PDB file of C-alpha atoms in Angstrom:
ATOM      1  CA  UNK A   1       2.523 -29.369 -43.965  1.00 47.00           C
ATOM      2  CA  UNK A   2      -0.017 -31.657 -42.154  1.00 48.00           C
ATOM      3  CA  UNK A   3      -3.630 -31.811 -43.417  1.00 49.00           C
ATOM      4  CA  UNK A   4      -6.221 -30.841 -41.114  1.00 49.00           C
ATOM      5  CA  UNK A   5      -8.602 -34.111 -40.139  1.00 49.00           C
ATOM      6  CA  UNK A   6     -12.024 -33.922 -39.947  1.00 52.00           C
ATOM      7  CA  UNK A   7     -14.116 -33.612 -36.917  1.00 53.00           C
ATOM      8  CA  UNK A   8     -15.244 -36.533 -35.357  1.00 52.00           C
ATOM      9  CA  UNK A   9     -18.635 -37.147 -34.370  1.00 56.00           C
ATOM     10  CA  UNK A  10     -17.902 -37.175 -30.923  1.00 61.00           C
ATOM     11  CA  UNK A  11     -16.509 -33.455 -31.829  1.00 66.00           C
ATOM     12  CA  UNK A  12     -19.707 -30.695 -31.748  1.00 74.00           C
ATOM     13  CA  UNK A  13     -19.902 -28.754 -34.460  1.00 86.00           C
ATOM     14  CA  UNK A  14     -22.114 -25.504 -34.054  1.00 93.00           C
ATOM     15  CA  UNK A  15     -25.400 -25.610 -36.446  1.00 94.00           C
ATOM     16  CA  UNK A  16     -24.592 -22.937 -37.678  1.00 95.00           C
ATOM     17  CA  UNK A  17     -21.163 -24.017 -39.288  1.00 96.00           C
ATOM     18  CA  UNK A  18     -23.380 -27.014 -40.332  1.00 95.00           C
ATOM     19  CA  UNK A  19     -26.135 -25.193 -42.046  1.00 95.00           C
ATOM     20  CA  UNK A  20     -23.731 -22.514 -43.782  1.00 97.00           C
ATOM     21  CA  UNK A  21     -22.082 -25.804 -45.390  1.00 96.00           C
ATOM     22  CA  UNK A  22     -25.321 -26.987 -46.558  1.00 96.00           C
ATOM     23  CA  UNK A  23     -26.202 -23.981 -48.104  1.00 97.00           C
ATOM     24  CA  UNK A  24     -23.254 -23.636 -49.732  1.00 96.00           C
ATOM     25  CA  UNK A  25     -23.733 -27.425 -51.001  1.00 96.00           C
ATOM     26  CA  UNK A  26     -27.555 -26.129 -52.329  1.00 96.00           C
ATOM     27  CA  UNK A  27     -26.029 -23.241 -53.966  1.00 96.00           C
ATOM     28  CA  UNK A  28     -23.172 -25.411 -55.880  1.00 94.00           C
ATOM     29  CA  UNK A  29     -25.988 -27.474 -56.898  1.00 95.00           C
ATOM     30  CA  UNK A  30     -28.212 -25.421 -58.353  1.00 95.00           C
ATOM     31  CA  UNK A  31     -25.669 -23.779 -60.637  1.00 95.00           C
ATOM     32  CA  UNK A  32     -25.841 -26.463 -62.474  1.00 92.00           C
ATOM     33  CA  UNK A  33     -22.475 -26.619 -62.960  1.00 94.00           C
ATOM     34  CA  UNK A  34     -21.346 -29.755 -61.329  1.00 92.00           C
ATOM     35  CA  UNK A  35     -20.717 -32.868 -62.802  1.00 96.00           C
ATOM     36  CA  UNK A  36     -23.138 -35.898 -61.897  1.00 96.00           C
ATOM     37  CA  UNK A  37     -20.590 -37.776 -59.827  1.00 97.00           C
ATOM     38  CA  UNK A  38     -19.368 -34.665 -57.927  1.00 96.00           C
ATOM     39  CA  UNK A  39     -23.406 -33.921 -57.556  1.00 96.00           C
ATOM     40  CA  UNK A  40     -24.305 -37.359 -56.165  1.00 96.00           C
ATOM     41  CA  UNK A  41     -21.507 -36.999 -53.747  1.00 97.00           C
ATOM     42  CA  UNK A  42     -22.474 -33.315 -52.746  1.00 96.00           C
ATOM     43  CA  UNK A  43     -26.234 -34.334 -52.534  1.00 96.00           C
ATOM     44  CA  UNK A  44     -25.149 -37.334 -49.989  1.00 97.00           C
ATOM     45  CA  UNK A  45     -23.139 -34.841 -47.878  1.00 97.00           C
ATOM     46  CA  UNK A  46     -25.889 -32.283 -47.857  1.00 97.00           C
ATOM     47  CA  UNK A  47     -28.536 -35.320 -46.640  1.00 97.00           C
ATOM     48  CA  UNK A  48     -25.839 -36.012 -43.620  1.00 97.00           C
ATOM     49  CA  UNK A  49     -25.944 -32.282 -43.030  1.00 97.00           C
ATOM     50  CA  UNK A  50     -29.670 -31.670 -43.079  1.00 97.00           C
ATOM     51  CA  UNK A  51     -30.203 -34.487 -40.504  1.00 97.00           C
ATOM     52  CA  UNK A  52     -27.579 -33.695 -38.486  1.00 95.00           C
ATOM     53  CA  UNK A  53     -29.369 -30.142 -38.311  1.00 95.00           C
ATOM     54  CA  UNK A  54     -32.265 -31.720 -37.648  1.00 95.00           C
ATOM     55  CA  UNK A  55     -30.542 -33.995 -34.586  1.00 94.00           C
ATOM     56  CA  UNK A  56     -29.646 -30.648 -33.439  1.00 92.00           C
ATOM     57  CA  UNK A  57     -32.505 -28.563 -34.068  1.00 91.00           C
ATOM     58  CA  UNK A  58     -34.775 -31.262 -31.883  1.00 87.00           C
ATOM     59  CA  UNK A  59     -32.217 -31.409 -29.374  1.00 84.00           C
ATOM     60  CA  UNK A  60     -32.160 -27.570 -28.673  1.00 83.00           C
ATOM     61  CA  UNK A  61     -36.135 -27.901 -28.438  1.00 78.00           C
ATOM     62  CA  UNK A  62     -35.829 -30.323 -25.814  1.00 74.00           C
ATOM     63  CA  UNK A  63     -33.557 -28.635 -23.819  1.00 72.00           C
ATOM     64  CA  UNK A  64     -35.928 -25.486 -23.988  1.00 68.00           C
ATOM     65  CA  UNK A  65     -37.751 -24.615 -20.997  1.00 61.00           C
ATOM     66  CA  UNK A  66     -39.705 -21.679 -19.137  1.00 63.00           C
ATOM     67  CA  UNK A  67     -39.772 -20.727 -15.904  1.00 61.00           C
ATOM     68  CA  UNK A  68     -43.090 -20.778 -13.771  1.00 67.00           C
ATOM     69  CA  UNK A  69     -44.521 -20.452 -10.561  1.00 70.00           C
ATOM     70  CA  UNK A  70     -46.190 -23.989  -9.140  1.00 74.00           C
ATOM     71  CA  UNK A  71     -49.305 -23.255  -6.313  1.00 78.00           C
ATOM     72  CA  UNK A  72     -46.927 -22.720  -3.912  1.00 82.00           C
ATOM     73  CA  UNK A  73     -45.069 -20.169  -5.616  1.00 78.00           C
ATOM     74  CA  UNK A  74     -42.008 -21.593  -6.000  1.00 79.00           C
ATOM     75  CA  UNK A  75     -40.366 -21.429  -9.253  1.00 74.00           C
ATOM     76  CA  UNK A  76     -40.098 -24.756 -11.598  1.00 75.00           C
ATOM     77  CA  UNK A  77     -39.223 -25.418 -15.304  1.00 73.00           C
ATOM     78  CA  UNK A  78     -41.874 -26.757 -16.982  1.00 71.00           C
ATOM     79  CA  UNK A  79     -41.359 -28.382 -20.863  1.00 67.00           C
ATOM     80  CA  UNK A  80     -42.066 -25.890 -23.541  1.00 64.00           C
ATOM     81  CA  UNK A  81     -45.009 -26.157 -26.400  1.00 62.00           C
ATOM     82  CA  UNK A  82     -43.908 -25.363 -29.006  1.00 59.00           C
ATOM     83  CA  UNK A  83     -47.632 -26.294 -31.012  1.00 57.00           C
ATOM     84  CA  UNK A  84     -47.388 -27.953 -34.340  1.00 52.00           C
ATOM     85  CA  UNK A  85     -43.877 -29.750 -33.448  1.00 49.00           C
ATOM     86  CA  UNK A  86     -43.874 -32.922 -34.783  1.00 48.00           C
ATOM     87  CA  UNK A  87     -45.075 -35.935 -32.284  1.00 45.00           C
ATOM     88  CA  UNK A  88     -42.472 -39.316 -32.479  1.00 42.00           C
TER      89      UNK A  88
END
């Protein structure tokens, strides 16, 4: 039987499936069960995962927008605040 390949990048993967793997990473690690090699490699992965949530996360906040009426009364998006975001 084949083995399934890993996603490529160009491949979305939903943040949730992301962030249920990197809790699952957290949770192996703080069991303290896992050898230091297999911990390096898990804490590596679970730094890829976190800032690939992060990617995510900020891109779902830019894509957020509300609906308002300008002076004329038509309806417009206008960029959302979301206060206390981080500034780039």
């Amino acid at each position: 039987m084949a083995k399934k390949t890993a996603k490529t990048e160009t491949e979305p993967v939903a943040f949730e499936d992301v962030l249920k793997t990197l809790e699952s990473i957290v949770e192996k690690l703080e069991s303290g069960q896992v050898p230091l090699d297999e911990t390096i490699r898990s804490f590596e992965e679970g730094m890829k995962l976190a800032e690939q949530c992060h990617r995510q996360l900020n891109q779902a906040e830019t894509k957020l927008k509300r609906l308002v009426r300008n002076r004329k009364g038509e309806l417009e998006t206008e960029e959302t605040d979301f206060g206390g975001a981080e500034q780039e």
